[in-house]
Tab-separated table of C-alpha atoms and ligand atoms in Angstrom:
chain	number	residue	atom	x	y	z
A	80	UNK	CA	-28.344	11.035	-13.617
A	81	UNK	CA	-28.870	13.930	-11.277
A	82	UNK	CA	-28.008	12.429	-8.127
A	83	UNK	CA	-24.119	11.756	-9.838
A	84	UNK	CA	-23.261	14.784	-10.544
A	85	UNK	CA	-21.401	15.096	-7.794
A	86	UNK	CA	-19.396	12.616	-9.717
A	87	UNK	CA	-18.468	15.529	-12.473
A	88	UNK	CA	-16.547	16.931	-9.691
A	89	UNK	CA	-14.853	14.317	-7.709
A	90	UNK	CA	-12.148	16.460	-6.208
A	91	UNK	CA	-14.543	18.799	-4.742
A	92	UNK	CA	-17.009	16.663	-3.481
A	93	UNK	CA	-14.156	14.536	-2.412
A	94	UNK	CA	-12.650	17.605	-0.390
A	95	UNK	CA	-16.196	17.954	1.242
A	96	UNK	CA	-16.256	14.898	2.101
A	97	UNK	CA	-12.688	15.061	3.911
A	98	UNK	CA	-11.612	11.832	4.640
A	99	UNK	CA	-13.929	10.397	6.791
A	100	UNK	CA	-15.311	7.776	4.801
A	101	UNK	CA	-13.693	5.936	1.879
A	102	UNK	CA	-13.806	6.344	-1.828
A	103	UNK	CA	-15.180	3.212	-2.518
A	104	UNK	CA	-16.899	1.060	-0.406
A	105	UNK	CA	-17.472	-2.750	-0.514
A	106	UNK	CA	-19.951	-4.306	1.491
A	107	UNK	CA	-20.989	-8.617	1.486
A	108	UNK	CA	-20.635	-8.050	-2.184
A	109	UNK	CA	-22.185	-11.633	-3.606
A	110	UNK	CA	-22.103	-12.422	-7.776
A	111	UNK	CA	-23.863	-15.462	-8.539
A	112	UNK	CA	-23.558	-16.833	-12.175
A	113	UNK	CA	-26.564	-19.211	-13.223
A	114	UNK	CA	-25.779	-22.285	-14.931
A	115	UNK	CA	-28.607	-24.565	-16.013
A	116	UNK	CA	-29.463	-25.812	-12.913
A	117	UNK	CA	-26.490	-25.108	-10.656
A	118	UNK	CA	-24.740	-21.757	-9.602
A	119	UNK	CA	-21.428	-20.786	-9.122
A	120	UNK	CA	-20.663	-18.108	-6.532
A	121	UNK	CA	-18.210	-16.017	-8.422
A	122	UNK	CA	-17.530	-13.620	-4.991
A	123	UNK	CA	-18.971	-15.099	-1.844
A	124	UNK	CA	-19.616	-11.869	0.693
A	125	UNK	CA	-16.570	-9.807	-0.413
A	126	UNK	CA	-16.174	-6.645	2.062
A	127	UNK	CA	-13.590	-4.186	1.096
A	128	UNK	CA	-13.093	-0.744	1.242
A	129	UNK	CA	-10.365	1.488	-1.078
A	130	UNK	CA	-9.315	4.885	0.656
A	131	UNK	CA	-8.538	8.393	-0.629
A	132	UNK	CA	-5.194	8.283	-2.554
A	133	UNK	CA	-4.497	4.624	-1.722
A	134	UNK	CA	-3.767	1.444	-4.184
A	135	UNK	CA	-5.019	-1.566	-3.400
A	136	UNK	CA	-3.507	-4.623	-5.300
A	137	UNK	CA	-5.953	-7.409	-5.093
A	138	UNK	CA	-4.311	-10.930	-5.869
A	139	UNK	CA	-4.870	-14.293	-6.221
A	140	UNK	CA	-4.989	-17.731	-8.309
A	141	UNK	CA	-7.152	-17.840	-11.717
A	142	UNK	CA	-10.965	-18.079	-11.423
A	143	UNK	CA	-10.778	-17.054	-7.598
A	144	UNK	CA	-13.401	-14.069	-8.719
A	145	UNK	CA	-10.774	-10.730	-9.326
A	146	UNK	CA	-12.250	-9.465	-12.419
A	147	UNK	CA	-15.848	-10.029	-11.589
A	148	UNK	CA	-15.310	-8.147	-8.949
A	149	UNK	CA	-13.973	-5.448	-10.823
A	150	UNK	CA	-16.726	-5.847	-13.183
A	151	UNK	CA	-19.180	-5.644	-10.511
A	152	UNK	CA	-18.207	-2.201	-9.614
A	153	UNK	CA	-18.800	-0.745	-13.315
A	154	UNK	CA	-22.034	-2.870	-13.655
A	155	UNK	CA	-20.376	-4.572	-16.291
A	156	UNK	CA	-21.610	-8.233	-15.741
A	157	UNK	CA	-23.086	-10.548	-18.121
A	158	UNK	CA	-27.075	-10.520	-17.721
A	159	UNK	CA	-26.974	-14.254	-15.979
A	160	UNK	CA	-24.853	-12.188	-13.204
A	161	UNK	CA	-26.750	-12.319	-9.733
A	162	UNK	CA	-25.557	-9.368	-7.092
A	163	UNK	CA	-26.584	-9.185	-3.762
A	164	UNK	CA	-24.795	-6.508	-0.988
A	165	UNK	CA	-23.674	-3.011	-1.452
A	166	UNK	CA	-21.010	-1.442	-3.465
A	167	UNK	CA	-20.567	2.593	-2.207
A	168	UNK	CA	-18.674	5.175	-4.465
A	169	UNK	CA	-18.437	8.602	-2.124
A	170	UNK	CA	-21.370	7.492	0.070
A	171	UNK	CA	-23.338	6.648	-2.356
A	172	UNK	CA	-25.080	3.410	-3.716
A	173	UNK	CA	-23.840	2.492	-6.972
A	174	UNK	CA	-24.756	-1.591	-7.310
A	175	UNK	CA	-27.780	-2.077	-9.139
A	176	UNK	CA	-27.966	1.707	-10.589
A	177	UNK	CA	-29.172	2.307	-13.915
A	178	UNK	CA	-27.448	2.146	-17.260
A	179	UNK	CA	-27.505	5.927	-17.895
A	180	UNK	CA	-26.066	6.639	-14.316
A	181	UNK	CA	-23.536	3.843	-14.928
A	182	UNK	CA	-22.379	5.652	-17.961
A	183	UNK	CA	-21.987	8.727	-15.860
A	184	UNK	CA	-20.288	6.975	-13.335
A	185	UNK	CA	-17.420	4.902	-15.703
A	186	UNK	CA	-14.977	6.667	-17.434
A	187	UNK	CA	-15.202	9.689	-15.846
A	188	UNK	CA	-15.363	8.955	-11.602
A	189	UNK	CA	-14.202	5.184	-12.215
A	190	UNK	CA	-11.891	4.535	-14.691
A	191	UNK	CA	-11.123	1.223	-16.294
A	192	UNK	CA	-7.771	-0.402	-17.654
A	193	UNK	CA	-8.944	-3.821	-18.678
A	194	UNK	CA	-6.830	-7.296	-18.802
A	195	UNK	CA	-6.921	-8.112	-22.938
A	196	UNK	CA	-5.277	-4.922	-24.621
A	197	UNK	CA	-5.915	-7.365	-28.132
A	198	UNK	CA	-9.763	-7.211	-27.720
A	199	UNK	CA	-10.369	-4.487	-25.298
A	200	UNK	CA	-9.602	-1.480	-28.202
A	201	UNK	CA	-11.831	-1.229	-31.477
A	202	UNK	CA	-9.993	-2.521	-34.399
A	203	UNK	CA	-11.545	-0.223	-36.964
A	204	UNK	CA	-11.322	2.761	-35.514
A	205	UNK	CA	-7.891	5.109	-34.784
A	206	UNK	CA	-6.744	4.613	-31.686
A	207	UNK	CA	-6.757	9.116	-31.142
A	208	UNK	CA	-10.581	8.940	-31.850
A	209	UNK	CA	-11.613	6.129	-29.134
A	210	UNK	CA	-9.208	8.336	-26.493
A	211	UNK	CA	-10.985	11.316	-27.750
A	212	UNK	CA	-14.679	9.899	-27.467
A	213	UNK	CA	-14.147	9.339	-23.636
A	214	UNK	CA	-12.387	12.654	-23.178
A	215	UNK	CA	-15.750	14.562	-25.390
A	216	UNK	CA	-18.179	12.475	-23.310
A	217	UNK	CA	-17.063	13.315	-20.339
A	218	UNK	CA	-15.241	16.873	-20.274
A	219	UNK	CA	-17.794	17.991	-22.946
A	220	UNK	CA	-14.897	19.603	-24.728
A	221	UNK	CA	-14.696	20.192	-28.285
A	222	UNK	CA	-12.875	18.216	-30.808
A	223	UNK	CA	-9.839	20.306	-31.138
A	224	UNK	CA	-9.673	20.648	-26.912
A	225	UNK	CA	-9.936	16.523	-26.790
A	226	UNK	CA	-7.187	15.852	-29.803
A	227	UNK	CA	-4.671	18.249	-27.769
A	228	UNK	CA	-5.492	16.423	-24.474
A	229	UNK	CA	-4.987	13.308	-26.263
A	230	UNK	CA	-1.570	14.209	-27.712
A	231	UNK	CA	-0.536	15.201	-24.538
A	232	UNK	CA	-1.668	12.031	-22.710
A	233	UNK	CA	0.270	9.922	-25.137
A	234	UNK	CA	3.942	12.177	-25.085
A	235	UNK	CA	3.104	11.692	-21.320
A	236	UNK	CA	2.514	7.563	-22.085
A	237	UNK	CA	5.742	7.980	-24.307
A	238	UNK	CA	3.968	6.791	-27.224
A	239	UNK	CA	6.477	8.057	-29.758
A	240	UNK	CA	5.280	10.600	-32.070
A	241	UNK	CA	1.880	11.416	-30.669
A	242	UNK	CA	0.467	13.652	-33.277
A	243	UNK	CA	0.896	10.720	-35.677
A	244	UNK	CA	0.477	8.184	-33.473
A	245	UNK	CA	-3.392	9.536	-32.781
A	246	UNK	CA	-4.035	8.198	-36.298
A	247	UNK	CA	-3.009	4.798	-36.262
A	248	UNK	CA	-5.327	1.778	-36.316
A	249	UNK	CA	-5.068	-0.610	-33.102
A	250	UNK	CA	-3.311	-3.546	-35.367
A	251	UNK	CA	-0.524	-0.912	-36.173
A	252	UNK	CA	0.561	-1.013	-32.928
A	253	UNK	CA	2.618	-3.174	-30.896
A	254	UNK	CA	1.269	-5.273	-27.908
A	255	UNK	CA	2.554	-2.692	-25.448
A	256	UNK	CA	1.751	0.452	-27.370
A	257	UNK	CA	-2.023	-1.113	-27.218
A	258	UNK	CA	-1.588	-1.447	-23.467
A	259	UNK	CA	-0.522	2.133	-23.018
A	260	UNK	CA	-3.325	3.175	-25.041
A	261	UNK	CA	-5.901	1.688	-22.766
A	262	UNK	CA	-3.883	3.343	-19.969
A	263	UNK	CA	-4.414	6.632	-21.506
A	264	UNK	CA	-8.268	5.657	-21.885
A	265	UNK	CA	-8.445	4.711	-18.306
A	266	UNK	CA	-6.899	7.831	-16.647
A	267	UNK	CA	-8.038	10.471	-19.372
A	268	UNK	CA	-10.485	12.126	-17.375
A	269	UNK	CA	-8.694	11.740	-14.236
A	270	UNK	CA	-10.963	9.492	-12.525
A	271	UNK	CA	-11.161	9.324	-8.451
A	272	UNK	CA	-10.134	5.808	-9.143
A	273	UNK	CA	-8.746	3.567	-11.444
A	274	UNK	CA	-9.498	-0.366	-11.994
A	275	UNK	CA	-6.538	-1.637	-13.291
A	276	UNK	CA	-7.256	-5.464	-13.943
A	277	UNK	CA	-3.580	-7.593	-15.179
A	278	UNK	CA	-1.851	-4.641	-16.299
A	279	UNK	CA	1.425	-6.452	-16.710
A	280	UNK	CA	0.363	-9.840	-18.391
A	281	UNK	CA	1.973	-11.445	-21.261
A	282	UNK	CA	4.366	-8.129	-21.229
A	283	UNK	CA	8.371	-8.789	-21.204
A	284	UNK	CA	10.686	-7.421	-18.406
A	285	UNK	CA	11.338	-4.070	-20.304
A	286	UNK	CA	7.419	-3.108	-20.806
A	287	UNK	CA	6.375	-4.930	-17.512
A	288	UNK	CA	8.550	-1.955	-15.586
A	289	UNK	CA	7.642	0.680	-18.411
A	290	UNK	CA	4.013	0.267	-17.753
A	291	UNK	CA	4.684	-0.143	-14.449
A	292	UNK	CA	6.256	3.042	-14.473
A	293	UNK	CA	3.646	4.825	-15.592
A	294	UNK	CA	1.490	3.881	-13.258
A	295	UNK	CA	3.068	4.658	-10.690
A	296	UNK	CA	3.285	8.254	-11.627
A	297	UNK	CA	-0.681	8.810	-12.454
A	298	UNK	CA	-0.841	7.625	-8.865
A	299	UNK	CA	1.492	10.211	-7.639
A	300	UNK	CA	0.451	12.678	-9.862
A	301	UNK	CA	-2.910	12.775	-9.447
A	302	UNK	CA	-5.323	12.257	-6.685
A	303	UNK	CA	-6.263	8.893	-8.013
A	304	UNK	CA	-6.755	5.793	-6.449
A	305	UNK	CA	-6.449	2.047	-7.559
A	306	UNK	CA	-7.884	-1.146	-7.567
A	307	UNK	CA	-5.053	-3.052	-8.912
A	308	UNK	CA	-5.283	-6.697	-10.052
A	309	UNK	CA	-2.191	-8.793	-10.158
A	310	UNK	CA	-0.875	-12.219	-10.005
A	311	UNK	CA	2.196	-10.575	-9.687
A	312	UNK	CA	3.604	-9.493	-6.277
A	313	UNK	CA	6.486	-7.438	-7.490
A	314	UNK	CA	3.880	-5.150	-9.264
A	315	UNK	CA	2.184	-5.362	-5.960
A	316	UNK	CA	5.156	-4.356	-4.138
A	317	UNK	CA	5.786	-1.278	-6.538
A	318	UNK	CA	2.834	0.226	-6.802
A	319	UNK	CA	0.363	-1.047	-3.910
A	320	UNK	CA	-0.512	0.521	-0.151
A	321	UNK	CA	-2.348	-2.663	0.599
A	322	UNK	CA	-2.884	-6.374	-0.634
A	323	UNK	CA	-5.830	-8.136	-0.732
A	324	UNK	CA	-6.181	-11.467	-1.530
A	325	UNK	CA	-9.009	-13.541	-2.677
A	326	UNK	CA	-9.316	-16.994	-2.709
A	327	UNK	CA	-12.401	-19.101	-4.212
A	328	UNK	CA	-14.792	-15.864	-4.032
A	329	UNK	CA	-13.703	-14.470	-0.628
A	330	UNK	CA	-11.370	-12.358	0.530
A	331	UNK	CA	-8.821	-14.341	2.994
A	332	UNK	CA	-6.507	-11.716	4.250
A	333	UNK	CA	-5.860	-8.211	4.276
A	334	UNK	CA	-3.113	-5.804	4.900
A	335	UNK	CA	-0.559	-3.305	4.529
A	336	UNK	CA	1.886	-4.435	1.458
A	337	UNK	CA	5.181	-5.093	3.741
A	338	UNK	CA	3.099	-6.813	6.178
A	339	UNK	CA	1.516	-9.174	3.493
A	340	UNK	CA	4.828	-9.915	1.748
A	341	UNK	CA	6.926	-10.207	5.016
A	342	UNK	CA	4.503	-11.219	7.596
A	343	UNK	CA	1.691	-12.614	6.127
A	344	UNK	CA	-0.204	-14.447	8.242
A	345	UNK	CA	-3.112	-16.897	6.318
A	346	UNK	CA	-1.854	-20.137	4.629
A	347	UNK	CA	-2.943	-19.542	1.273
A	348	UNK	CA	-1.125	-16.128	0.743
A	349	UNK	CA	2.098	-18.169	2.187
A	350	UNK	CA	2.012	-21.000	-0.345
A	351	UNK	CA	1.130	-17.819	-3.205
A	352	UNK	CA	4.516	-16.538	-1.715
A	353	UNK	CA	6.176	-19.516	-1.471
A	354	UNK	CA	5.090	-20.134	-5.137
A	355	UNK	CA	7.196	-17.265	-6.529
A	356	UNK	CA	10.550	-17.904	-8.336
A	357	UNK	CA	12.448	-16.005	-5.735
A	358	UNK	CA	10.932	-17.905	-2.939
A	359	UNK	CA	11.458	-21.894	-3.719
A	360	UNK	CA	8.732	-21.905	-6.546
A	361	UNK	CA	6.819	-24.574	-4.298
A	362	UNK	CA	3.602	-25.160	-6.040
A	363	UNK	CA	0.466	-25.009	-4.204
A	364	UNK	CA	-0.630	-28.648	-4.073
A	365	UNK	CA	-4.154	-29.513	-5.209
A	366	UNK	CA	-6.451	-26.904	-7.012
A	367	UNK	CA	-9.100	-24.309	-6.293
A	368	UNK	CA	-12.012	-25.861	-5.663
A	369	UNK	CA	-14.747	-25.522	-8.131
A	370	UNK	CA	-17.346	-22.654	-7.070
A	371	UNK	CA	-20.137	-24.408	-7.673
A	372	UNK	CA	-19.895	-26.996	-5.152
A	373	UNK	CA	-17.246	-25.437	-2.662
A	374	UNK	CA	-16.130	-27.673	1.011
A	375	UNK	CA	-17.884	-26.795	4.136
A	376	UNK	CA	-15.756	-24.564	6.614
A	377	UNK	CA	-12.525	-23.045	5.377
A	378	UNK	CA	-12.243	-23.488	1.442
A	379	UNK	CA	-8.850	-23.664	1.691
A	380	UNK	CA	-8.931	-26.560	4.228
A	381	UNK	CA	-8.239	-29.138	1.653
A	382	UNK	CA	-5.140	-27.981	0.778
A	383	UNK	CA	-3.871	-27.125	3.892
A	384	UNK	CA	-1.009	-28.127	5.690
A	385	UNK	CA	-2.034	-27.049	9.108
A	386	UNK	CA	-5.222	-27.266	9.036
A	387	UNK	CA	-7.575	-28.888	11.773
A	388	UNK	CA	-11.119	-30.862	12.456
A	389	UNK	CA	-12.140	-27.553	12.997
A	390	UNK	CA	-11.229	-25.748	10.175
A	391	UNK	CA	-13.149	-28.638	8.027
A	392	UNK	CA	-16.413	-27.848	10.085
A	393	UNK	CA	-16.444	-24.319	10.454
A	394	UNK	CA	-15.841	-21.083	8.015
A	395	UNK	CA	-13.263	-18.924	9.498
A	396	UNK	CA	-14.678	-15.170	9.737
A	397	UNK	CA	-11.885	-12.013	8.974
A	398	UNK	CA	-10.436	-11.200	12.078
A	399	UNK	CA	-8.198	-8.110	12.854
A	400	UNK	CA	-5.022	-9.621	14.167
A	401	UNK	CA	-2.977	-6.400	13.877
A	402	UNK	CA	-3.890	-3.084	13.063
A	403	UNK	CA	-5.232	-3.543	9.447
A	404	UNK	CA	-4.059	-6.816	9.186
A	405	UNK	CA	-6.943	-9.026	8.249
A	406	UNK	CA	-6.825	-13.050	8.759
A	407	UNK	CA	-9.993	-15.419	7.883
A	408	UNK	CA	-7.979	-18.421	9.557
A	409	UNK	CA	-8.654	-19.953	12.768
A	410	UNK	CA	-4.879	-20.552	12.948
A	411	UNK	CA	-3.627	-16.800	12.224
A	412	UNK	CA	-2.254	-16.440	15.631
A	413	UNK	CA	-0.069	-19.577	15.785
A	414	UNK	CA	2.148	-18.514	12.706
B	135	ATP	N1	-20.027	-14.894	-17.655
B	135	ATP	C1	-19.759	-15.883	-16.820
B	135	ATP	N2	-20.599	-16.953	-16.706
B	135	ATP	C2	-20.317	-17.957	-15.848
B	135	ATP	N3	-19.242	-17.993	-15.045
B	135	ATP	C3	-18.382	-16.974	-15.120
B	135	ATP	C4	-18.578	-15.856	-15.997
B	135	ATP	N4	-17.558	-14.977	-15.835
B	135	ATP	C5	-16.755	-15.523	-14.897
B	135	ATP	N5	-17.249	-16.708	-14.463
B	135	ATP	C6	-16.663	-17.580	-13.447
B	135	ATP	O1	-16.453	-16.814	-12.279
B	135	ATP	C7	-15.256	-17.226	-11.644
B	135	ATP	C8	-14.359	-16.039	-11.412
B	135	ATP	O2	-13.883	-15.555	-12.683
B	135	ATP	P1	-12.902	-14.321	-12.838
B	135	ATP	O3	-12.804	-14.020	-14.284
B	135	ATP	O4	-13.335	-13.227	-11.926
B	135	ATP	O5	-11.532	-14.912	-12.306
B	135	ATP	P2	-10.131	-14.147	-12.141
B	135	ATP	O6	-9.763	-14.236	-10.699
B	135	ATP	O7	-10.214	-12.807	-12.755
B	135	ATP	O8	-9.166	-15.106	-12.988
B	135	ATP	P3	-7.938	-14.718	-13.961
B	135	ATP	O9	-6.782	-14.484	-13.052
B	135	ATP	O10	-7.781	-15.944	-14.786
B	135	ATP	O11	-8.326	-13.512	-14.771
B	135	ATP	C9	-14.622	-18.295	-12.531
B	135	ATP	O12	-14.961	-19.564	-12.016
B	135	ATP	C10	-15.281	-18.078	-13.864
B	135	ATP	O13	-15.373	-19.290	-14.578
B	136	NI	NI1	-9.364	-11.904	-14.412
C-alpha cells in the first residue's frame, strides 16, 4: 500500500513527473482465458501508452478483447485470466499487484465507468450512498463532506433535484439517469484517468450527446485522462485525441483521430469506416476469427481484399508510417 501513495496525490506526483513519460503505460500486454483444454488469447501483445491530459478512444468489432483490456488495468479479471507483460501507471508496475494496492489504485488514481449501467449499480442500496462510499474511501471525508460532494456532482451531471435524487433506489431511475450515476462514480475523486468502457450503448440520440456532453467537460475540466471504448466513431470523433483499434486481441493501427477517420491507413479500420451509415454501410464480409484457433500471419488476412501470399505467411509488426500513425499491415504504404 505504501509504495501508492503517490497515487493519493496524482496531480503532484504527476507535476514531478513533468511529462516525460506517460500516465499509463502498456507494454506486450497478453490475457489468456483457460478453457478445458484450449485457450483463447483475449489480447495478444497489446502495447499502448495513454498521455497526460489525452483521450484515447479504443475501437473495434465485439469480442476483439476492449473490455478485457480495460479490465486488465484494474485487475479486475476472472481468476481463469492469464496475464503476461507490463501495465505502468506513473512509472510504476501495476499488473499483478495485490488486492489491497489494487483497491488503492481504482477509484481513486483510475477511475471506472463500466458498459452495463442495469447491473453495474447495487439495486438495494440508494444510489447517494454507493457515490458517497467511493468519495469516504478515498478522500477520507466525513459523511456530511461526501453527501455535499455528491449533490454537487449530480447538479453538475444534471440529475434533476440532487438532494432528493441522492435517495433514490437504482430501479427508480431511468436508463440514462443510471448511466450518469456511474459517471459521477467514475470521476468522483477526480482520478488521473478514467476507463470509460461503451458509454453511449443502447442510449437514444438525445442522451447519447447528453452523456457525451458531459464527458467532454470532466475532460476539459479536469486534468483527467481517458481510455474510451466505443464502437462508435462519432463519440470517437467528439471526445478522442487518438484512436486505437483492436482487432482479434491486437492492436492494428494507431493514430491521431483526424488521421484515423480521414486517412486511415490499415484495411480493417477502412471496412469499420466503410461500415458506418454515413459511409455506404458496407458490411465487413466474413467474421472475426475465433481466438482460440486464430490464422497464421495477418488475422485479418482472410477477410481481406488486398491482401497477399505474404500477408497469409507472415504477422505484420506496427510500423510508424507517419508521425504517430501506427500500421500493422504489410500494405500500409500502398493505400
Ligand atoms: N471470463 C471469460 N472467460 C472466457 N473468455 C472470456 C471471458 N471474458 C471475455 N472472454 C472472451 O474474450 C474475448 C474478448 O472479450 P471482450 O469482452 O473484451 O470483448 P469486447 O471487445 O469488449 O466486446 P464487446 O464490444 O461485445 O463488449 C471474447 O472472445 C470473449 O468471449
Ligand atoms: Ni466490451
Amino acid at each position: 500500500m505504501t509504495d501508492f501513495l503517490a497515487f493519493s496525490d496524482t496531480d503532484s506526483f504527476r507535476h514531478k513527473h513533468a511529462v516525460t513519460e506517460p500516465l499509463l503505460s502498456i507494454v506486450d500486454l497478453k490475457a489468456f482465458f483457460k478453457i478445458k483444454d484450449t485457450v483463447l488469447k483475449a489480447l495478444d501483445n497489446v502495447s499502448i501508452n495513454i498521455n497526460h491530459h489525452e483521450v484515447v478512444a479504443l475501437v473495434g468489432e465485439t469480442g476483439c478483447g476492449k473490455s478485457v483490456l480495460v479490465l486488465s488495468i484494474l485487475g479486475l479479471l476472472p481468476k481463469n485470466a492469464c496475464t503476461e507483460g507490463s501495465i505502468r501507471y506513473l512509472g510504476k508496475e501495476i499488473l499483478g499487484i495485490d488486492e489491497e494496492e489494487l483497491r488503492g489504485l481504482r477509484g481513486k488514481a483510475i477511475g471506472m465507468i463500466p458498459q452495463n449501467p442495469a447491473t453495474s449499480l447495487n439495486p438495494l442500496m440508494k444510489i447517494g450512498i454507493q457515490v458517497m462510499e467511493i468519495i469516504r474511501l478515498h478522500k477520507k471525508c466525513n459523511k456530511s463532506a461526501a453527501k455535499h460532494e455528491t449533490i454537487n456532482l449530480f447538479s453538475r451531471l444534471r440529475l434533476p433535484d440532487p438532494t432528493t435524487s441522492i435517495c433514490c433506489y437504482p430501479h427508480q431511475l431511468s436508463g440514462g439517469m443510471r448511466q450518469r450515476v456511474l459517471i459521477s462514480m467514475g470521476i468522483a475523486c477526480n482520478p488521473g484517468l478514467i476507463l470509460v468502457d461503451e458509454p453511449t450503448k443502447g442510449l437514444d440520440a438525445v442522451l447519447r450527446k447528453r452523456v457525451v456532453d458531459l464527458l467532454k467537460e470532466q475532460v476539459s475540466s479536469s486534468t483527467s485522462s481517458m481510455l474510451l471504448i466505443t464502437h462508435d466513431f462519432s463519440v470517437a470523433a467528439a471526445l478522442a485525441d487518438r484512436v486505437a483499434v483492436m482487432y482479434a486481441g491486437e492492436i492494428v493501427e494507431t493514430g491521431p483521430v483526424s488521421q484515423i477517420l480521414n486517412h486511415s491507413r490499415h484495411p480493417y479500420t477502412k471496412s469499420l469506416l466503410n461500415s458506418l451509415p454515413g459511409r455506404g454501410f458496407n458490411s465487413i464480409p466474413g467474421f472475426s476469427p475465433s481466438l482460440t484457433n486464430l490464422p497464421p500471419g495477418c488475422k485479418f488476412q482472410p477477410r481481406c481484399k488486398t491482401s497477399s501470399s505474404r500477408c497469409a505467411a507472415h504477422h505484420p509488426d506496427m510500423e510508424e508510417i507517419l508521425t504517430n500513425h501506427f500500421v500493422r499491415c504489410f500494405h500500409a504504404h500502398r493505400s
